[in-house]
Coordinates of C-alpha atoms in Angstrom, one line a residue:
X286 CA 0.0 0.0 0.0
X287 CA 3.1 2.3 0.2
X288 CA 4.8 3.3 -3.1
X289 CA 8.5 2.4 -2.6
X290 CA 9.4 5.4 -4.8
X291 CA 8.2 7.7 -2.0
X292 CA 10.8 6.6 0.5
X293 CA 12.5 3.2 0.0
X294 CA 14.0 3.7 -3.4
X295 CA 15.2 7.3 -2.8
X296 CA 16.9 6.0 0.4
X297 CA 18.6 3.2 -1.5
X298 CA 19.8 5.6 -4.2
X299 CA 21.3 7.9 -1.6
X300 CA 25.0 7.6 -0.8
X301 CA 26.8 9.6 1.9
X302 CA 29.7 10.7 -0.4
X303 CA 30.2 11.4 -4.1
X304 CA 30.8 8.2 -6.0
X305 CA 30.5 7.2 -9.7
X306 CA 30.1 3.4 -9.1
X307 CA 28.6 2.9 -5.6
X308 CA 25.1 1.6 -5.2
X309 CA 22.7 -0.1 -2.8
X310 CA 20.2 -2.7 -3.8
X311 CA 17.6 -5.1 -2.4
X312 CA 17.3 -8.7 -3.4
X313 CA 15.4 -11.8 -2.4
X314 CA 16.0 -15.5 -3.0
X315 CA 13.2 -17.5 -4.7
X316 CA 14.2 -21.2 -5.0
X317 CA 17.4 -21.4 -7.1
X318 CA 17.1 -17.8 -8.3
X319 CA 17.9 -14.3 -6.8
X320 CA 15.4 -11.6 -7.7
X321 CA 16.3 -7.8 -7.7
X322 CA 13.8 -5.8 -5.7
X323 CA 15.2 -2.4 -6.6
X324 CA 16.6 -0.6 -9.6
X325 CA 20.2 -1.0 -10.4
X326 CA 22.4 2.0 -11.1
X327 CA 23.4 0.7 -14.5
X328 CA 20.2 -1.3 -15.2
X329 CA 17.1 0.8 -14.2
X330 CA 14.8 -1.9 -15.6
X331 CA 16.1 -4.6 -13.2
X332 CA 13.2 -4.5 -10.7
X333 CA 11.7 -8.1 -10.6
X334 CA 13.0 -8.5 -14.2
X335 CA 16.6 -9.6 -13.8
X336 CA 16.7 -13.0 -12.0
X337 CA 20.0 -14.8 -11.6
X338 CA 20.4 -18.5 -11.1
X339 CA 22.6 -19.4 -8.2
X340 CA 24.8 -21.8 -10.2
X341 CA 25.0 -19.5 -13.2
X342 CA 26.5 -16.4 -11.4
X343 CA 28.0 -17.6 -8.1
X344 CA 30.3 -14.6 -8.1
X345 CA 27.4 -12.0 -7.8
X346 CA 27.2 -10.2 -4.4
X347 CA 23.4 -10.9 -4.3
X348 CA 23.9 -14.6 -5.0
X349 CA 26.7 -15.0 -2.4
X350 CA 24.5 -13.2 0.1
X351 CA 21.5 -15.4 -0.7
X352 CA 23.7 -18.4 0.0
X353 CA 24.5 -17.1 3.5
X354 CA 27.6 -15.0 3.0
X355 CA 27.0 -11.8 5.0
X356 CA 29.4 -9.0 5.9
X357 CA 32.1 -7.7 3.7
X358 CA 33.6 -9.6 0.8
X359 CA 34.9 -9.3 -2.8
X360 CA 32.7 -10.2 -5.8
X361 CA 31.8 -9.4 -9.4
X362 CA 28.6 -7.5 -10.0
X363 CA 26.1 -7.9 -12.9
X364 CA 28.5 -6.0 -15.2
X365 CA 31.3 -8.5 -14.5
X366 CA 33.2 -5.8 -12.7
X367 CA 35.2 -6.6 -9.5
X368 CA 33.6 -4.9 -6.5
X369 CA 33.8 -4.6 -2.8
X370 CA 30.5 -5.6 -1.3
X371 CA 28.8 -5.6 2.1
X372 CA 25.6 -7.7 2.6
X373 CA 23.1 -7.7 5.5
X374 CA 19.8 -9.6 6.1
X375 CA 16.9 -7.2 6.6
X376 CA 15.4 -8.2 10.0
X377 CA 12.0 -9.8 9.9
X378 CA 12.0 -10.3 6.1
X379 CA 13.5 -12.4 3.4
X380 CA 15.2 -9.3 1.9
X381 CA 18.9 -8.9 1.5
X382 CA 20.5 -5.4 1.5
X383 CA 23.7 -5.2 -0.5
X384 CA 26.0 -2.2 -0.8
X385 CA 28.8 -2.3 -3.3
X386 CA 31.4 -0.1 -5.0
X387 CA 33.9 -0.8 -7.8
X388 CA 37.3 -1.9 -6.6
X389 CA 38.9 0.4 -9.2
X390 CA 37.3 3.4 -7.5
X391 CA 38.3 2.4 -4.0
X392 CA 41.9 1.7 -5.0
X393 CA 42.4 4.6 -7.4
X394 CA 43.7 7.0 -4.7
X395 CA 46.1 4.3 -3.4
X396 CA 47.4 3.7 -7.0
X397 CA 48.0 7.4 -7.6
X398 CA 49.7 7.8 -4.2
X399 CA 51.9 4.7 -4.9
X400 CA 52.9 6.0 -8.3
X401 CA 53.8 9.4 -6.8
X402 CA 55.8 7.7 -4.1
X403 CA 57.6 5.5 -6.6
X404 CA 58.5 8.5 -8.7
X405 CA 59.7 10.4 -5.7
X406 CA 61.8 7.4 -4.6
X407 CA 63.3 7.1 -8.1
X408 CA 64.1 10.8 -8.1
X409 CA 65.8 10.5 -4.7
X410 CA 67.8 7.5 -5.9
X411 CA 68.8 9.3 -9.1
X412 CA 70.1 12.3 -7.1
X413 CA 72.0 10.0 -4.7
X414 CA 73.6 8.2 -7.6
X415 CA 74.6 11.5 -9.2
X416 CA 76.1 12.8 -6.0
X417 CA 78.1 9.5 -5.6
X418 CA 79.4 9.7 -9.1
X419 CA 80.5 13.3 -8.7
X420 CA 82.2 12.4 -5.4
X421 CA 84.1 9.5 -6.9
X422 CA 85.2 11.1 -10.2
X423 CA 85.8 14.7 -9.2
X424 CA 88.8 16.3 -7.7
X425 CA 89.2 17.9 -4.4
X426 CA 88.3 21.4 -5.7
X427 CA 85.2 20.1 -7.5
X428 CA 84.3 18.2 -4.3
X429 CA 84.5 21.3 -2.2
X430 CA 82.5 23.3 -4.8
X431 CA 79.8 20.5 -4.7
X432 CA 79.8 20.5 -1.0
X433 CA 79.2 24.3 -0.9
X434 CA 76.5 23.9 -3.5
X435 CA 74.8 21.2 -1.5
X436 CA 74.9 23.4 1.6
X437 CA 73.3 26.2 -0.3
X438 CA 70.6 23.8 -1.6
X439 CA 70.0 22.5 1.9
X440 CA 69.7 26.1 3.2
X441 CA 67.3 27.0 0.4
X442 CA 65.2 23.9 1.1
X443 CA 65.2 24.7 4.8
X444 CA 64.0 28.2 4.0
X445 CA 61.3 26.8 1.7
X446 CA 60.2 24.4 4.3
X447 CA 60.1 27.2 6.9
X448 CA 57.9 29.3 4.6
X449 CA 55.7 26.3 3.8
X450 CA 55.1 25.5 7.4
X451 CA 54.8 29.2 8.2
X452 CA 52.0 29.8 5.7
X453 CA 50.3 26.4 6.2
X454 CA 46.5 26.5 6.9
X455 CA 47.0 24.0 9.7
X456 CA 48.1 24.9 13.2
X457 CA 51.9 24.2 13.5
X458 CA 53.7 24.6 16.8
X459 CA 57.2 23.5 18.0
X460 CA 57.6 23.1 21.8
X461 CA 60.5 22.5 24.1
X462 CA 61.0 19.6 26.5
X463 CA 58.7 21.3 29.1
X464 CA 56.0 21.8 26.4
X465 CA 56.7 25.5 26.2
X466 CA 55.8 26.9 22.8
X467 CA 59.0 28.0 21.0
X468 CA 57.8 28.5 17.4
X469 CA 54.4 28.8 15.7
X470 CA 53.2 29.4 12.2
X471 CA 50.9 32.3 11.3
X472 CA 47.7 30.3 11.5
X473 CA 48.5 29.3 15.1
X474 CA 49.5 32.8 16.1
X475 CA 46.2 34.2 14.5
X476 CA 44.1 31.5 16.2
X477 CA 45.6 31.4 19.7
X478 CA 46.9 34.9 20.0
X479 CA 50.3 35.7 21.7
X480 CA 52.1 32.4 22.5
X481 CA 55.2 33.7 24.2
X482 CA 55.5 32.1 27.6
X483 CA 52.6 29.7 27.0
X484 CA 52.7 25.9 27.1
X485 CA 50.7 23.4 25.1
X486 CA 48.4 22.5 28.0
X487 CA 47.5 26.2 28.2
X488 CA 45.8 25.9 24.8
X489 CA 43.3 23.4 26.0
X490 CA 39.7 24.5 26.6
X491 CA 38.4 24.2 30.2
X492 CA 35.8 21.6 29.0
X493 CA 38.4 19.4 27.2
X494 CA 37.8 15.8 28.2
X495 CA 40.1 13.0 29.3
X496 CA 41.2 12.4 25.6
X497 CA 44.0 15.1 26.1
X498 CA 45.4 13.2 29.1
X499 CA 45.2 9.9 27.3
X500 CA 47.0 11.5 24.3
X501 CA 49.8 12.8 26.4
X502 CA 50.2 9.4 28.1
X503 CA 50.5 7.8 24.6
X504 CA 53.1 10.4 23.6
X505 CA 55.1 9.6 26.7
X506 CA 55.1 5.9 26.0
X507 CA 55.3 5.8 22.2
X508 CA 56.8 9.1 21.3
X509 CA 53.8 10.1 19.1
X510 CA 50.1 10.5 19.6
X511 CA 47.0 11.5 17.6
X512 CA 43.7 12.5 19.2
X513 CA 40.9 15.0 19.1
X514 CA 40.3 17.5 21.8
X515 CA 39.0 21.1 22.4
X516 CA 41.3 24.1 22.2
X517 CA 40.6 27.8 23.2
X518 CA 41.2 30.6 20.7
X519 CA 42.3 34.1 21.4
X520 CA 38.8 35.3 22.1
X521 CA 38.3 32.5 24.7
X522 CA 35.9 30.5 22.5
X523 CA 36.3 26.7 22.3
X524 CA 36.8 24.8 19.0
X525 CA 37.5 21.1 18.2
X526 CA 40.9 20.3 16.9
X527 CA 42.5 17.1 15.6
X528 CA 45.9 17.1 17.1
X529 CA 49.1 15.1 16.1
X530 CA 52.0 15.2 18.5
X531 CA 55.5 13.7 17.8
X532 CA 58.9 14.0 19.4
X533 CA 61.6 15.2 16.9
X534 CA 65.4 15.5 17.2
X535 CA 67.0 18.7 16.0
X536 CA 70.7 19.2 16.5
X537 CA 70.8 16.6 19.2
X538 CA 68.0 18.2 21.2
X539 CA 64.5 16.8 21.6
X540 CA 61.5 18.9 20.7
X541 CA 57.8 18.3 20.5
X542 CA 56.1 19.0 17.1
X543 CA 52.4 19.7 17.3
X544 CA 50.2 19.7 14.1
X545 CA 46.5 20.7 14.6
X546 CA 43.5 21.0 12.3
X547 CA 40.3 22.8 13.1
X548 CA 37.5 20.2 12.6
X549 CA 34.6 22.5 13.4
X550 CA 33.1 22.0 9.9
X551 CA 33.6 18.3 10.0
X552 CA 31.9 18.0 13.4
X553 CA 29.0 20.1 12.0
X554 CA 28.7 17.7 9.0
X555 CA 28.7 14.7 11.3
X556 CA 26.0 16.2 13.5
X557 CA 23.9 17.0 10.4
X558 CA 24.4 13.5 9.1
X559 CA 23.3 12.1 12.5
X560 CA 20.3 14.4 12.5
X561 CA 19.2 13.3 9.0
X562 CA 19.7 9.6 9.9
X563 CA 17.5 10.1 13.0
X564 CA 14.9 11.9 10.9
X565 CA 14.8 9.1 8.3
X566 CA 14.5 6.5 11.1
X567 CA 11.7 8.5 12.7
X568 CA 9.8 8.8 9.4
X569 CA 10.2 5.0 8.8
X570 CA 8.9 4.2 12.2
X571 CA 5.9 6.5 11.8
X572 CA 5.1 5.0 8.4
X573 CA 5.1 1.6 10.0
X574 CA 2.8 2.8 12.7
X575 CA 0.4 4.1 10.1
X576 CA 0.2 0.6 8.6
X577 CA 0.1 -1.4 11.8
X578 CA -2.1 0.8 14.0
X579 CA -5.5 -0.8 14.8
X580 CA -7.1 2.4 16.2
X581 CA -6.5 6.1 16.5
X582 CA -5.4 5.7 20.1
X583 CA -2.8 3.1 19.1
X584 CA -1.6 5.3 16.3
X585 CA -1.4 8.4 18.5
X586 CA 0.5 6.6 21.3
X587 CA 2.9 5.0 18.8
X588 CA 3.6 8.3 17.0
X589 CA 4.4 10.0 20.3
X590 CA 6.6 7.1 21.4
X591 CA 8.6 7.1 18.1
X592 CA 9.2 10.9 18.3
X593 CA 10.7 10.5 21.8
X594 CA 12.4 7.1 21.5
X595 CA 13.7 7.4 17.9
X596 CA 13.5 11.1 17.1
X597 CA 15.2 12.2 20.2
X598 CA 12.6 14.8 21.3
X599 CA 12.2 14.9 25.1
X600 CA 8.4 15.3 24.9
X601 CA 5.6 14.6 22.4
X602 CA 1.9 14.8 22.8
X603 CA -1.3 15.1 20.8
X604 CA -3.9 17.7 21.8
X605 CA -7.4 16.9 20.6
X606 CA -10.5 19.0 20.2
X607 CA -13.3 17.4 22.2
X608 CA -17.0 17.7 21.5
X609 CA -17.5 20.1 24.4
X610 CA -15.1 22.6 22.7
X611 CA -12.2 22.0 25.0
X612 CA -8.7 20.8 24.0
X613 CA -7.5 17.7 25.8
X614 CA -4.4 15.6 25.7
X615 CA -5.2 12.4 23.9
X616 CA -1.7 10.8 23.8
X617 CA 1.7 11.7 25.2
X618 CA 5.2 10.3 25.7
X619 CA 8.3 11.5 27.6
X620 CA 9.0 12.7 31.1
X621 CA 6.8 15.0 33.2
X622 CA 6.1 18.3 31.6
X623 CA 4.5 21.3 33.3
X624 CA 2.9 22.5 30.1
X625 CA 0.5 19.6 30.2
X626 CA -1.0 21.0 33.4
X627 CA -2.9 23.6 31.2
X628 CA -5.1 20.9 29.6
X629 CA -8.0 20.6 29.3
X630 CA -9.0 24.2 28.5
X631 CA -11.4 25.9 26.0
X632 CA -10.3 26.6 22.5
X633 CA -11.5 30.3 22.6
X634 CA -9.3 33.4 22.4
X635 CA -8.8 34.0 26.2
X636 CA -5.4 33.9 27.8
X637 CA -5.8 30.2 28.7
X638 CA -6.1 29.4 25.0
X639 CA -2.9 31.0 23.8
X640 CA -0.8 27.8 24.0
X641 CA 0.9 26.6 20.8
X642 CA -1.4 23.5 20.5
X643 CA -4.6 25.5 20.8
X644 CA -3.3 28.2 18.5
X645 CA -2.4 25.6 15.8
X646 CA -5.9 24.1 16.1
X647 CA -7.8 27.4 16.1
X648 CA -5.8 29.1 13.3
X649 CA -5.0 25.8 11.3
X650 CA -1.3 26.5 10.9
X651 CA 2.0 25.4 12.2
X652 CA 3.1 27.3 15.3
X653 CA 6.8 27.4 16.3
X654 CA 7.9 28.8 19.7
X655 CA 11.6 29.3 20.1
X656 CA 11.6 31.6 23.2
X657 CA 9.8 29.5 25.8
X658 CA 9.9 30.3 29.5
X659 CA 13.0 28.5 31.0
X660 CA 10.8 27.3 33.8
X661 CA 9.0 25.1 31.3
X662 CA 12.1 23.0 30.9
X663 CA 12.1 23.4 27.1
X664 CA 13.9 25.8 24.8
X665 CA 11.5 25.5 21.8
X666 CA 8.3 23.8 20.8
X667 CA 6.4 23.2 17.5
X668 CA 2.7 22.5 17.1
X669 CA 1.3 21.1 13.9
X670 CA -2.4 20.9 13.1
X671 CA -4.0 17.4 12.4
X672 CA -6.8 17.2 9.8
X673 CA -9.6 14.7 9.7
X674 CA -12.0 14.8 6.8
X675 CA -11.0 18.3 5.9
X676 CA -11.3 19.7 9.4
X677 CA -8.8 20.5 12.1
X678 CA -9.4 18.1 14.9
X679 CA -6.1 18.3 16.9
X680 CA -2.4 19.1 16.9
X681 CA 0.8 17.3 17.4

């Protein structure tokens, strides 16, 4: 009774990152065949029309999943292309969910990086061979001239490296044995303010958790550590940072090199992804409640429960317009809430009828309150009118 194009297929077509080959699909085993239940990225006409016999295509991800192979594995898809696949059984149904991506797309960055590394290694070996040849076949004067040239090159490279680190967009700091800041690039100076006389622990925000202590303990034992924590900028505001610490030797002395990256935007993307995932899960549960509910009361109670248990809202209730003209709470879920003490009350225009629920019913519109009284225990509240046979009968 629910068109899969409204929710199921768009969810399957969605992918969290940009990809030219990745796709998700649903399949089901019927005897010795595997039937596709969703469109394929490269075969849009595959829904219920592209069956595969188990013995004919044992390398297909769907065939392997139908034979009980779940989790992550390598396979060949319907195009004959090597892929990395992950299969799961949909609980409570004979459906199989398979997510796959071409191996060539996954391994492309590694191949590119490997080629670059090989070229760099060959270049280094070539320079070393050239230097050795000059050292063997040149006279003392030529050797001294070459030595001076190498010194100039080393100085130039050191200056370039200094400018590179100085102008880097990441936070770069060099600290002494007692973690006092000795050098910092422009980004660090701009973000933290004056660093003279400050130590690395002074950069931590007051609300930084135990991950900083664990990171320093790892540094003490292994000489290097990577962790995420909270730092405080020049204005006193906290921001998340991914920090990499490593001990380095310079002219026989030990220093501490700290590389940090502001991950505020990444954290925001993660929170948005979590919010969208929670929203999709809530919508799915509400859709299931619509199908399974045996009465309005069952539906109202389940919707309120889903909004709290899955949607993450602390409170949810349904206000209903009774026959006597009063508005009453018909279903609710969540902890105790003082706002519910105002029910039942008349729908009219008096001061007792100015609540968001009554306003949404009386004016047939969504009402959003983002400046609630702190004593109510909530920061914001939304009321949405419920229609029955063309009339407003309540509000969620």
